Coordinates of C-alpha atoms in Angstrom, one line a residue:
Chain P
M26 CA -22.5 10.4 -21.3
S27 CA -21.2 9.6 -24.8
S28 CA -22.6 6.6 -26.5
K29 CA -19.0 5.2 -26.5
G30 CA -19.2 5.1 -22.6
G31 CA -21.8 2.3 -22.9
S32 CA -24.5 4.3 -21.2
P33 CA -28.0 3.1 -21.9
I34 CA -29.0 6.8 -21.9
S35 CA -29.8 8.3 -25.2
R36 CA -27.6 11.2 -26.3
R37 CA -30.8 13.3 -26.7
A38 CA -32.1 12.7 -23.3
W39 CA -28.7 13.5 -21.9
L40 CA -28.3 16.7 -23.7
G41 CA -31.8 17.8 -22.8
A42 CA -31.1 17.2 -19.1
T43 CA -27.8 19.1 -19.4
T44 CA -29.1 22.1 -21.4
G45 CA -32.0 22.6 -18.9
A46 CA -29.5 22.4 -16.0
V47 CA -27.2 24.9 -17.3
A48 CA -30.0 27.2 -18.0
A49 CA -31.1 26.9 -14.4
G50 CA -27.5 27.7 -13.3
L51 CA -26.9 24.2 -12.0
I52 CA -24.2 21.7 -12.7
K53 CA -25.2 18.2 -14.0
T54 CA -23.8 14.7 -14.4
Q55 CA -24.7 11.4 -15.9
A56 CA -27.0 10.6 -13.0
D57 CA -29.2 13.5 -14.0
A58 CA -30.5 11.6 -17.0
F59 CA -32.0 9.1 -14.6
K60 CA -33.6 11.9 -12.8
L61 CA -36.1 12.5 -15.7
D62 CA -38.2 9.8 -14.0
A63 CA -38.5 12.3 -11.1
Q64 CA -40.8 14.3 -13.3
E65 CA -43.4 11.6 -12.9
V66 CA -43.2 11.5 -9.2
Q67 CA -45.9 13.2 -7.2
V68 CA -44.4 16.2 -5.6
A69 CA -46.3 18.3 -3.2
A70 CA -46.6 22.0 -4.2
D71 CA -46.0 22.9 -0.5
P72 CA -44.7 20.0 1.7
T73 CA -45.4 22.1 4.7
K74 CA -49.1 21.9 4.1
V75 CA -49.4 18.1 3.4
P76 CA -48.5 15.2 5.8
G77 CA -45.5 13.2 4.5
R78 CA -45.4 9.5 3.9
L79 CA -45.1 7.0 6.7
V80 CA -42.3 4.9 7.6
S81 CA -41.0 2.0 5.5
E82 CA -39.1 -1.2 6.0
L83 CA -36.5 -0.3 3.4
G84 CA -35.4 3.2 2.5
Q85 CA -34.8 4.6 -1.0
R86 CA -33.0 7.4 -2.6
A87 CA -34.7 10.6 -3.5
P88 CA -36.1 10.5 -7.0
R89 CA -33.7 13.2 -8.1
E90 CA -30.7 11.3 -6.8
Q91 CA -30.2 8.2 -9.0
P92 CA -26.5 7.5 -9.3
R93 CA -25.9 4.4 -11.3
R94 CA -23.0 2.1 -12.1
L95 CA -21.9 2.0 -15.7
A96 CA -21.2 -1.2 -17.6
R97 CA -17.9 -1.2 -19.5
R98 CA -19.5 -2.7 -22.5
P99 CA -23.1 -3.0 -23.6
G100 CA -24.6 -6.5 -23.2
L101 CA -22.4 -9.1 -21.7
S102 CA -20.2 -6.9 -19.6
S103 CA -18.1 -8.4 -16.9
S104 CA -17.3 -5.1 -15.2
S105 CA -19.2 -2.0 -14.2
G106 CA -17.8 1.2 -12.6
T107 CA -18.7 3.3 -9.6
P108 CA -20.1 6.7 -10.4
L109 CA -17.2 8.6 -8.7
Q110 CA -18.3 11.9 -10.0
D111 CA -21.7 11.6 -8.4
L112 CA -20.5 10.7 -4.9
C113 CA -19.3 12.7 -1.9
G114 CA -17.0 11.7 1.1
T115 CA -15.0 8.4 0.8
I116 CA -17.4 5.5 1.5
T117 CA -18.9 3.9 -1.7
P118 CA -22.6 2.9 -1.2
S119 CA -22.6 -0.9 -1.5
D120 CA -25.1 -1.0 -4.4
L121 CA -22.6 1.2 -6.3
H122 CA -19.4 -0.7 -5.5
F123 CA -17.8 -1.6 -8.8
E124 CA -18.2 -5.0 -10.2
R125 CA -15.5 -7.2 -12.0
H126 CA -16.1 -10.9 -12.4
H127 CA -14.7 -13.5 -14.6
A128 CA -17.8 -15.8 -14.9
G129 CA -20.8 -14.0 -13.6
I130 CA -22.0 -13.6 -10.1
P131 CA -22.7 -16.9 -8.4
T132 CA -25.8 -17.5 -6.2
I133 CA -24.7 -18.8 -2.9
D134 CA -26.7 -19.8 0.2
S135 CA -24.6 -18.7 3.1
D136 CA -26.1 -21.4 5.4
E137 CA -24.4 -24.1 3.4
H138 CA -21.3 -22.3 2.3
E139 CA -18.0 -23.8 3.5
L140 CA -14.4 -22.7 3.6
L141 CA -11.7 -25.4 3.3
V142 CA -8.4 -24.6 4.8
H143 CA -5.7 -27.2 4.1
G144 CA -2.2 -27.9 2.7
M145 CA 0.8 -27.2 5.0
V146 CA -1.3 -26.9 8.1
D147 CA -1.6 -29.1 11.3
R148 CA -5.4 -29.3 11.2
P149 CA -7.1 -29.1 7.9
T150 CA -10.5 -27.6 8.6
V151 CA -13.9 -26.9 7.1
F152 CA -15.4 -23.7 8.3
R153 CA -19.1 -22.8 7.9
M154 CA -20.0 -19.2 8.0
A155 CA -21.4 -19.6 11.5
D156 CA -17.9 -20.9 12.5
L157 CA -16.1 -17.9 11.2
K158 CA -18.5 -15.5 12.7
R159 CA -17.5 -16.9 16.3
Y160 CA -14.0 -15.7 15.9
P161 CA -12.8 -12.3 17.2
E162 CA -14.2 -9.8 14.6
A163 CA -12.4 -6.7 13.0
S164 CA -13.7 -3.9 10.8
R165 CA -11.4 -1.9 8.6
I166 CA -12.0 0.7 5.9
H167 CA -10.1 0.0 2.7
F168 CA -10.3 0.7 -1.0
V169 CA -10.5 -2.0 -3.7
E170 CA -9.3 -1.2 -7.2
C171 CA -9.1 -3.3 -10.1
S172 CA -5.4 -3.2 -11.3
G173 CA -6.9 -2.9 -14.9
N174 CA -8.5 0.4 -13.9
G175 CA -7.7 3.6 -15.9
G176 CA -6.4 2.3 -19.2
G177 CA -8.0 5.3 -20.9
A178 CA -5.4 7.5 -19.2
Y179 CA -2.4 5.3 -20.2
N180 CA -2.9 3.6 -23.5
P181 CA -3.1 6.1 -26.3
E182 CA -5.4 4.1 -28.4
R183 CA -8.0 3.9 -25.5
M184 CA -7.7 7.7 -24.6
R185 CA -10.7 9.8 -25.4
T186 CA -11.8 13.3 -24.4
E187 CA -15.3 12.1 -23.3
M188 CA -14.4 10.1 -20.4
S189 CA -16.0 10.7 -17.0
P190 CA -14.1 9.7 -13.8
Q191 CA -16.6 6.7 -13.8
S192 CA -15.8 5.5 -17.3
L193 CA -12.2 6.0 -16.9
D194 CA -11.5 5.1 -13.2
G195 CA -14.7 3.6 -11.9
L196 CA -13.2 0.3 -11.0
L197 CA -12.3 1.8 -7.6
S198 CA -14.5 1.7 -4.5
N199 CA -14.0 2.2 -0.7
S200 CA -15.9 0.3 1.9
E201 CA -15.8 -0.7 5.6
W202 CA -15.1 -4.4 5.6
T203 CA -15.9 -6.6 8.5
G204 CA -14.7 -10.1 9.2
V205 CA -12.1 -12.4 10.8
M206 CA -8.4 -11.7 10.3
L207 CA -6.9 -14.3 8.3
S208 CA -4.0 -14.5 10.7
T209 CA -6.6 -15.7 13.3
I210 CA -7.7 -18.6 11.1
L211 CA -4.1 -19.6 10.1
Q212 CA -3.2 -19.6 13.8
E213 CA -6.2 -21.9 14.4
V214 CA -5.2 -24.4 11.8
G215 CA -1.6 -24.3 12.6
V216 CA 0.8 -23.2 9.7
Q217 CA 3.7 -25.6 9.3
P218 CA 7.3 -24.5 9.0
G219 CA 8.4 -24.0 5.4
A220 CA 5.0 -22.6 4.2
S221 CA 5.3 -19.3 2.2
W222 CA 2.2 -19.0 0.0
V223 CA -1.5 -19.4 0.2
L224 CA -3.7 -20.2 -2.7
A225 CA -7.1 -18.6 -2.5
E226 CA -9.9 -20.1 -4.6
G227 CA -13.5 -18.9 -5.3
R228 CA -16.7 -20.6 -5.8
D229 CA -17.7 -18.9 -9.0
A230 CA -17.9 -20.6 -12.3
A231 CA -14.3 -19.6 -13.0
M232 CA -13.1 -20.9 -9.7
L233 CA -10.9 -17.8 -9.8
S234 CA -7.6 -18.4 -8.0
R235 CA -4.6 -16.5 -6.9
S236 CA -1.5 -17.4 -4.9
I237 CA -0.9 -15.0 -2.1
P238 CA 2.4 -14.6 -0.1
L239 CA 2.0 -15.9 3.4
A240 CA 3.5 -12.8 4.8
K241 CA 0.6 -10.7 3.5
A242 CA -2.0 -13.4 4.8
M243 CA -0.3 -13.1 8.2
D244 CA -0.2 -9.3 8.1
D245 CA -3.5 -7.5 7.4
A246 CA -5.5 -9.9 5.3
M247 CA -9.1 -10.5 6.3
L248 CA -11.8 -13.0 5.6
A249 CA -14.7 -10.5 5.1
Y250 CA -18.3 -11.3 5.4
G251 CA -19.5 -7.6 6.1
Q252 CA -19.6 -4.6 3.9
N253 CA -20.6 -1.1 5.1
G254 CA -22.7 -2.5 8.0
E255 CA -24.4 -5.4 6.4
A256 CA -23.5 -8.7 4.7
I257 CA -21.2 -8.5 1.6
R258 CA -23.2 -8.0 -1.6
P259 CA -23.3 -10.9 -4.0
E260 CA -21.3 -8.8 -6.5
Q261 CA -18.6 -8.3 -4.0
G262 CA -18.3 -12.0 -2.9
Y263 CA -21.1 -13.0 -0.7
P264 CA -20.9 -14.7 1.6
L265 CA -17.1 -14.5 2.0
R266 CA -14.3 -12.8 0.2
L267 CA -10.6 -12.4 0.8
A268 CA -9.7 -8.7 1.6
L269 CA -6.1 -7.8 0.9
P270 CA -5.8 -4.0 1.9
G271 CA -3.8 -2.1 -0.8
W272 CA -3.6 -4.9 -3.2
E273 CA -5.1 -5.3 -6.7
G274 CA -8.8 -6.4 -6.7
N275 CA -8.2 -9.6 -8.6
A276 CA -6.2 -11.0 -5.7
Q277 CA -9.0 -10.3 -3.2
V278 CA -10.8 -13.5 -4.2
K279 CA -14.6 -13.2 -3.9
W280 CA -17.0 -16.1 -3.0
L281 CA -14.0 -17.7 -1.3
R282 CA -14.2 -21.4 -0.6
R283 CA -10.6 -22.9 -0.4
L284 CA -7.4 -21.7 1.1
E285 CA -4.4 -24.0 0.5
V286 CA -1.2 -23.3 2.4
S287 CA 1.9 -24.1 0.3
D288 CA 5.6 -23.5 -0.1
R289 CA 5.3 -22.2 -3.7
P290 CA 2.8 -20.4 -5.9
T291 CA 0.3 -22.3 -8.1
M292 CA 1.0 -20.1 -11.1
T293 CA -2.6 -19.8 -12.0
R294 CA -3.8 -18.2 -15.2
E295 CA -4.6 -14.9 -13.3
E296 CA -1.0 -14.6 -12.1
T297 CA 0.8 -15.7 -15.3
S298 CA -1.3 -14.9 -18.5
K299 CA -3.2 -12.1 -16.8
Y300 CA -2.4 -9.6 -14.1
T301 CA 1.3 -9.5 -15.2
D302 CA 3.0 -6.5 -16.8
P303 CA 5.0 -6.9 -20.1
L304 CA 7.9 -4.4 -19.9
E305 CA 10.2 -3.0 -22.5
G306 CA 13.2 -5.3 -23.0
G307 CA 11.3 -8.6 -23.1
T308 CA 10.6 -9.2 -19.5
A309 CA 7.2 -9.3 -17.7
R310 CA 6.6 -8.3 -14.2
Q311 CA 4.9 -10.9 -12.0
F312 CA 3.1 -10.7 -8.6
S313 CA 2.7 -7.0 -8.9
F314 CA 0.1 -6.9 -6.2
V315 CA 0.4 -3.3 -4.6
M316 CA -1.6 -0.5 -6.0
D317 CA 0.7 2.5 -6.1
A318 CA -0.4 6.0 -5.1
K319 CA -3.0 7.5 -7.4
S320 CA -5.5 10.4 -7.4
I321 CA -8.3 11.8 -9.6
I322 CA -10.3 15.1 -9.6
T323 CA -13.8 14.2 -9.6
F324 CA -15.1 17.7 -9.8
P325 CA -15.0 19.5 -12.0
S326 CA -14.7 16.6 -14.5
Y327 CA -16.5 15.4 -17.7
P328 CA -19.4 15.7 -18.2
Y329 CA -19.8 18.6 -15.8
V330 CA -20.2 22.2 -17.1
L331 CA -19.2 25.1 -15.0
P332 CA -21.9 27.7 -15.7
E333 CA -19.8 30.7 -14.7
Q334 CA -16.4 31.8 -13.6
G335 CA -15.5 32.4 -9.9
W336 CA -15.1 30.4 -6.9
W337 CA -15.3 26.6 -7.3
E338 CA -13.9 23.9 -5.1
I339 CA -11.9 21.2 -6.9
K340 CA -12.6 17.9 -5.2
G341 CA -11.2 14.4 -5.7
L342 CA -10.1 11.2 -4.2
A343 CA -6.5 9.9 -3.5
W344 CA -5.3 6.5 -2.3
T345 CA -2.3 4.3 -2.0
G346 CA -1.7 0.7 -1.4
R347 CA 1.5 1.3 0.5
G348 CA 0.0 3.0 3.5
K349 CA -1.2 6.6 4.1
I350 CA -1.6 9.4 1.6
T351 CA 0.6 12.3 3.1
S352 CA -0.4 15.1 0.6
V353 CA -2.2 15.8 -2.6
E354 CA -1.1 18.6 -4.9
V355 CA -3.3 20.3 -7.5
S356 CA -2.3 22.4 -10.5
T357 CA -4.8 24.7 -12.2
D358 CA -2.4 25.7 -15.0
G359 CA -1.5 22.5 -16.8
G360 CA 1.1 21.2 -14.4
R361 CA 3.3 24.3 -14.2
N362 CA 2.5 25.3 -10.7
W363 CA 1.3 23.0 -7.9
T364 CA -0.6 23.9 -4.7
E365 CA -1.1 21.5 -1.7
A366 CA -4.7 20.5 -1.4
E367 CA -6.7 20.2 1.8
L368 CA -7.1 16.5 3.0
Q369 CA -10.2 15.5 4.8
P370 CA -9.6 13.5 8.0
P371 CA -9.4 10.8 9.0
I372 CA -6.6 9.8 6.7
L373 CA -6.6 6.0 6.9
S374 CA -4.1 3.4 5.6
K375 CA -5.0 1.9 2.3
A376 CA -8.2 3.8 2.1
T377 CA -9.4 6.6 -0.1
V378 CA -9.0 10.2 1.2
R379 CA -11.0 13.2 0.0
F380 CA -9.0 16.2 -1.2
R381 CA -10.3 19.7 -1.9
H382 CA -8.7 22.9 -3.3
L383 CA -10.7 26.1 -3.5
W384 CA -10.1 27.7 -6.9
N385 CA -11.2 31.1 -8.3
W386 CA -11.6 30.3 -12.0
D387 CA -11.0 33.4 -14.3
G388 CA -13.0 32.0 -17.0
N389 CA -10.0 31.2 -19.4
E390 CA -9.4 27.8 -20.9
T391 CA -7.0 25.8 -18.7
I392 CA -6.0 22.2 -17.6
I393 CA -6.3 21.1 -14.0
L394 CA -4.4 18.1 -12.5
S395 CA -3.7 16.3 -9.2
R396 CA -0.9 14.3 -7.9
A397 CA -0.9 12.1 -4.8
I398 CA 2.1 11.6 -2.6
D399 CA 2.3 8.7 -0.1
E400 CA 4.2 8.0 3.1
T401 CA 7.0 6.2 1.2
G402 CA 7.7 9.4 -0.7
Y403 CA 6.3 8.1 -3.9
V404 CA 4.8 10.9 -6.1
Q405 CA 2.0 9.9 -8.5
P406 CA 3.9 10.0 -11.9
T407 CA 3.2 11.6 -15.2
V408 CA 2.2 9.3 -18.0
Q409 CA 5.5 10.0 -19.6
Q410 CA 7.3 8.8 -16.5
L411 CA 5.3 5.6 -16.4
W412 CA 5.8 5.1 -20.2
E413 CA 9.6 5.6 -19.7
A414 CA 9.7 3.0 -16.9
R415 CA 7.4 0.4 -18.5
G416 CA 6.7 1.1 -22.1
Q417 CA 3.1 1.3 -23.4
R418 CA 2.1 -2.5 -23.4
T419 CA 1.2 -2.9 -19.8
R420 CA -2.6 -3.2 -19.0
Y421 CA -2.4 -2.9 -15.3
H422 CA -1.3 -0.4 -12.6
M423 CA -2.0 2.7 -14.8
N424 CA -1.8 5.2 -11.8
N425 CA -0.4 8.2 -13.7
Q426 CA -1.8 11.7 -13.2
R427 CA -5.2 12.6 -14.7
A428 CA -6.0 15.9 -16.1
W429 CA -9.2 17.7 -17.1
K430 CA -9.5 20.5 -19.6
I431 CA -11.8 23.3 -18.7
A432 CA -13.0 25.3 -21.8
A433 CA -13.9 29.0 -21.8
D434 CA -17.6 27.9 -22.0
G435 CA -17.1 25.9 -18.9
S436 CA -17.4 22.5 -20.4
V437 CA -15.0 19.9 -19.0
T438 CA -13.2 17.1 -21.0
F439 CA -10.5 14.6 -20.2
G440 CA -7.4 16.7 -20.8
L441 CA -4.4 14.4 -20.6
G442 CA -4.2 14.3 -24.4
E443 CA -3.4 17.9 -24.4
L444 CA -0.3 17.3 -22.2
I445 CA 1.2 14.5 -24.3
Chain K
M24 CA 12.5 -17.8 -10.4
R25 CA 12.2 -20.5 -7.6
Q26 CA 14.9 -18.8 -5.7
A27 CA 13.5 -15.4 -6.3
L28 CA 10.1 -16.5 -5.1
A29 CA 11.5 -17.7 -1.9
L30 CA 13.3 -14.3 -1.6
L31 CA 10.0 -12.5 -2.2
S32 CA 8.4 -14.4 0.6
A33 CA 11.4 -13.7 2.8
V34 CA 11.2 -10.0 2.0
L35 CA 7.5 -9.8 2.7
I36 CA 7.9 -11.7 6.0
V37 CA 10.3 -9.1 7.6
G38 CA 9.1 -8.5 11.0
C39 CA 6.6 -11.2 10.9
G40 CA 8.6 -14.3 11.6
A41 CA 6.1 -16.6 9.9
P42 CA 4.8 -19.1 10.5
E43 CA 4.5 -17.6 14.1
V44 CA 1.3 -15.6 14.1
D45 CA 1.2 -12.1 15.6
R46 CA -2.3 -12.3 17.0
A47 CA -3.0 -8.6 16.4
P48 CA -5.7 -8.1 14.0
G49 CA -4.1 -5.4 12.1
P50 CA -0.6 -4.5 10.8
S51 CA 1.8 -2.4 12.7
D52 CA 2.0 0.3 9.9
D53 CA -1.5 1.4 10.5
G54 CA -1.5 2.8 13.9
S55 CA -5.1 3.8 13.3
A56 CA -7.8 4.2 15.9
V57 CA -10.1 2.1 13.8
L58 CA -8.3 -1.0 14.7
A59 CA -9.5 -3.0 17.6
S60 CA -7.0 -5.0 19.6
F61 CA -7.2 -8.8 19.6
P62 CA -8.8 -10.0 22.7
S63 CA -6.3 -10.5 25.5
N64 CA -8.2 -13.5 27.0
A65 CA -8.4 -15.4 23.6
P66 CA -7.4 -19.1 23.9
D67 CA -4.7 -20.5 21.8
H68 CA -7.1 -22.6 20.0
F69 CA -10.9 -22.1 19.6
G70 CA -11.7 -25.3 18.0
F71 CA -14.6 -24.0 15.8
G72 CA -15.1 -25.7 12.4
S73 CA -14.8 -29.4 11.6
D74 CA -11.9 -31.6 10.6
A75 CA -11.4 -31.9 6.9
S76 CA -10.7 -35.5 6.0
A77 CA -8.3 -36.4 3.3
A78 CA -11.3 -37.5 1.0
R79 CA -12.9 -34.2 1.7
V80 CA -9.7 -32.2 0.7
A81 CA -9.3 -34.4 -2.3
M82 CA -12.7 -33.4 -3.6
W83 CA -11.9 -29.8 -3.7
D84 CA -8.1 -29.7 -4.2
I85 CA -8.1 -29.2 -7.9
D86 CA -5.2 -26.9 -8.6
V87 CA -2.1 -28.0 -10.7
K88 CA 1.3 -26.7 -9.9
P89 CA 4.2 -26.2 -12.3
D90 CA 5.9 -29.4 -11.1
G91 CA 2.8 -31.3 -12.0
E92 CA 1.5 -31.7 -8.4
G93 CA -2.3 -32.0 -8.7
L94 CA -2.5 -33.6 -12.1
P95 CA -4.9 -36.4 -12.3
P96 CA -4.4 -39.9 -13.9
G97 CA -5.3 -40.0 -17.6
S98 CA -4.0 -38.9 -20.9
G99 CA -5.0 -37.4 -24.2
T100 CA -3.4 -37.1 -27.6
V101 CA -3.2 -34.0 -30.0
A102 CA -5.6 -35.6 -32.4
Q103 CA -8.2 -36.1 -29.7
G104 CA -7.5 -32.6 -28.6
Q105 CA -8.5 -31.3 -32.0
R106 CA -12.0 -32.8 -31.7
V107 CA -12.4 -31.4 -28.2
F108 CA -11.3 -28.0 -29.5
L109 CA -13.6 -28.0 -32.5
T110 CA -16.5 -29.0 -30.3
H111 CA -16.0 -26.7 -27.3
C112 CA -13.5 -23.9 -28.0
V113 CA -13.9 -22.6 -31.6
A114 CA -17.0 -20.4 -30.8
C115 CA -14.8 -18.1 -28.6
H116 CA -11.3 -18.8 -29.8
G117 CA -11.7 -19.4 -33.5
A118 CA -10.9 -22.5 -35.7
T119 CA -7.1 -22.0 -35.4
G120 CA -7.0 -20.3 -31.9
T121 CA -6.2 -16.9 -33.5
E122 CA -9.6 -15.5 -34.5
G123 CA -11.3 -14.6 -31.2
P124 CA -13.6 -13.0 -30.3
N125 CA -12.0 -14.0 -26.9
D126 CA -8.4 -14.5 -26.0
R127 CA -6.1 -15.5 -28.8
L128 CA -4.4 -18.7 -27.9
V129 CA -2.0 -19.3 -30.8
G130 CA 1.0 -17.3 -31.8
T131 CA 4.7 -17.9 -31.6
A132 CA 6.0 -14.5 -32.5
A133 CA 7.4 -12.5 -29.7
W134 CA 4.6 -10.5 -27.7
E135 CA 6.3 -7.3 -28.6
Q136 CA 4.8 -7.7 -32.1
W137 CA 1.8 -5.9 -31.1
P138 CA -1.2 -6.2 -31.9
N139 CA -0.7 -10.0 -32.1
G140 CA -0.1 -9.7 -28.4
Q141 CA 0.1 -12.4 -25.7
T142 CA -0.5 -16.0 -26.5
V143 CA -0.1 -19.4 -24.8
G144 CA 2.9 -19.9 -27.1
N145 CA 4.7 -16.5 -26.5
Y146 CA 3.6 -15.6 -22.9
W147 CA 2.3 -18.4 -20.7
P148 CA 5.3 -19.4 -18.6
Y149 CA 4.0 -22.9 -17.5
A150 CA 2.1 -25.6 -19.5
T151 CA 0.5 -26.8 -16.3
T152 CA -1.4 -23.6 -16.1
L153 CA -3.4 -24.6 -19.1
Y154 CA -4.6 -27.8 -17.4
D155 CA -5.4 -25.9 -14.2
Y156 CA -7.4 -23.2 -15.9
I157 CA -9.3 -25.3 -18.4
R158 CA -10.4 -27.7 -15.7
R159 CA -11.5 -24.9 -13.4
A160 CA -13.0 -22.4 -15.8
M161 CA -13.5 -23.7 -19.4
P162 CA -15.5 -24.0 -21.6
Q163 CA -16.9 -20.7 -20.4
L164 CA -20.6 -21.6 -20.6
T165 CA -20.3 -25.3 -19.4
P166 CA -17.2 -25.2 -17.1
G167 CA -16.3 -28.7 -15.8
I168 CA -17.9 -30.6 -18.7
L169 CA -14.6 -31.9 -19.9
T170 CA -13.1 -35.3 -18.6
S171 CA -9.5 -35.5 -17.4
N172 CA -8.6 -37.3 -20.7
E173 CA -10.3 -34.6 -22.8
T174 CA -8.6 -31.9 -20.8
Y175 CA -5.1 -33.4 -21.3
A176 CA -6.1 -33.8 -25.1
V177 CA -7.1 -30.2 -25.7
V178 CA -4.0 -28.9 -23.7
G179 CA -2.0 -31.0 -26.0
Y180 CA -3.7 -29.6 -29.1
I181 CA -3.3 -26.0 -28.0
L182 CA 0.5 -26.6 -27.3
N183 CA 0.8 -28.3 -30.6
M184 CA -0.9 -25.4 -32.5
N185 CA 1.8 -23.2 -30.9
G186 CA 4.5 -25.5 -32.0
L187 CA 5.5 -26.6 -28.5
V188 CA 4.8 -30.4 -28.7
P189 CA 4.7 -32.7 -31.9
A190 CA 1.6 -33.9 -33.6
D191 CA 2.0 -37.3 -32.0
A192 CA 2.5 -36.0 -28.5
V193 CA 0.5 -37.7 -25.6
M194 CA -0.2 -35.4 -22.7
D195 CA -0.3 -36.9 -19.2
A196 CA 0.9 -36.2 -15.7
A197 CA 4.5 -36.9 -16.7
T198 CA 4.8 -35.2 -20.1
L199 CA 2.9 -32.0 -19.5
P200 CA 5.0 -30.4 -16.8
A201 CA 8.1 -31.3 -18.9
V202 CA 6.8 -29.1 -21.8
E203 CA 9.3 -26.2 -22.2
M204 CA 7.5 -22.8 -22.5
P205 CA 9.4 -20.1 -24.4
A206 CA 8.4 -17.3 -22.0
R207 CA 9.5 -19.4 -18.8
D208 CA 12.4 -17.2 -18.0
R209 CA 11.0 -13.9 -19.1
F210 CA 9.1 -13.2 -16.0
V211 CA 10.6 -11.2 -13.2
L212 CA 9.4 -10.4 -9.8
D213 CA 7.7 -7.2 -9.1
D214 CA 10.4 -4.6 -8.2
R215 CA 8.2 -1.7 -7.2
E216 CA 8.8 -0.8 -3.6
G217 CA 7.4 2.7 -3.0
G218 CA 9.7 5.6 -2.6
P219 CA 10.7 8.3 -5.1
E220 CA 11.7 6.0 -8.0
V221 CA 9.0 5.4 -10.7
R222 CA 9.1 1.8 -11.8

């Protein structure tokens, strides 16, 4: 990774790892820099001649597989990205789920954590975690994406060639969430006529709060306490978070402690000063919750190097907050021609889907792109289309197409600048 | 906007008939095999959890709405607010609320005049949001340290630096919601709705 990406790895170490990898005919990513530690691991010359180690209470990754989150800024960073280019499939390992918080990660004891539900309800109620876990449970696979994800592909002053999927779009993760549907709890407390909004508030030092339309709360919103088979990680809201499938991450309030049913929004700082979209013409778009369709090629991408021409499989992720992805198209000639990629089932609503496209690279410099199409007929737009619709001042919902430039020497860099 | 917000709710509620609850655990749009069905033998009311008394609710119900609902008793002046600001806010927002390193608070020029960008004066649509936010989240390293009077005062000072209230203003539960914010009518509801049109 470049030093601009905030990586703790020295460029020298990184180059060393890369050079060795290319010489060996392999392809390498940022995670490889951490694999230098593997040299110090005792490796049997012939594992078939030495008994292996015994069982353990807690498993760990192979020394050579050490993906890491990447902090956005060195030091006091409030966000870190998932290493999209190092992962396969669609589920994000929980310890690599992206982080974004506004006042640090609180330490909370689930045994004493309480959720207060009040306002326009018949029975204002305090729920402890044990209470919530007695209700009928549901599990669902959904992506979470920060609506501020991907500014490097939208705002010209933030665009760089040395951006990886992680440093560009790492504030995207996909997990199986388990909990109680919010509709179950709202039924339990009795929502009164005339109610139309629910204020959700966290127990962090920002007491982060967002107003959620009651319709969403009644639809597919969940009070989640599980993530990929275990309790939600502290970074993702332990012991309880609001899960709003398909909506921007900020609204999916973590460390949830209060829900107030109301007939109007509170107009919190996070839904007025932030997470709104100033448009051309002097207006600003508010309550822009839904994440529109988006895709990104995660291989080949920066900082991979293709060691030779020939058959390579282009791989990536696509997702939409409006339901299911219906197709993903890939271009290997800078956007002139597009071919439908293969989608890996199951294709779930409001979840990431893996796409693949087998490509015979002729060794010439080119630019590859992807565009996602969802079930509403929405086609992931070009950056020019988004600029035309919104101007360049918005800082959220930057879901335009991403591009990678493959140089003749096989090196890959972020290539959208070449198309502007 | 009030009308529009009601409309937003109505639009989103299509097929839901709120506040009646469809007991299905997932939305109809999914149709996915990953969804379990809600138990058909579930009672209308489980009765888990404990009743929240009015006092219990009052202890946590800290949000302030644009009409002033939720504002506590107390008051503060612009002059008092300057002292609060210089004690608790300057390190992150600068002596005049413009220097950073964190959010720029002061600026009356239209937000289009980048890079001055969005400030309380040119972008925040409701003055009550200042009270709500400062009470819940500021100062960043010692949230909750300010009294109600100090919070009213520093809100008044920030509004005064933006030219929105006079130097002799007194902020309280009656005067704060009445402050007219320049950007109040510039906010529009999200008009993206999927489909082929890019918005």
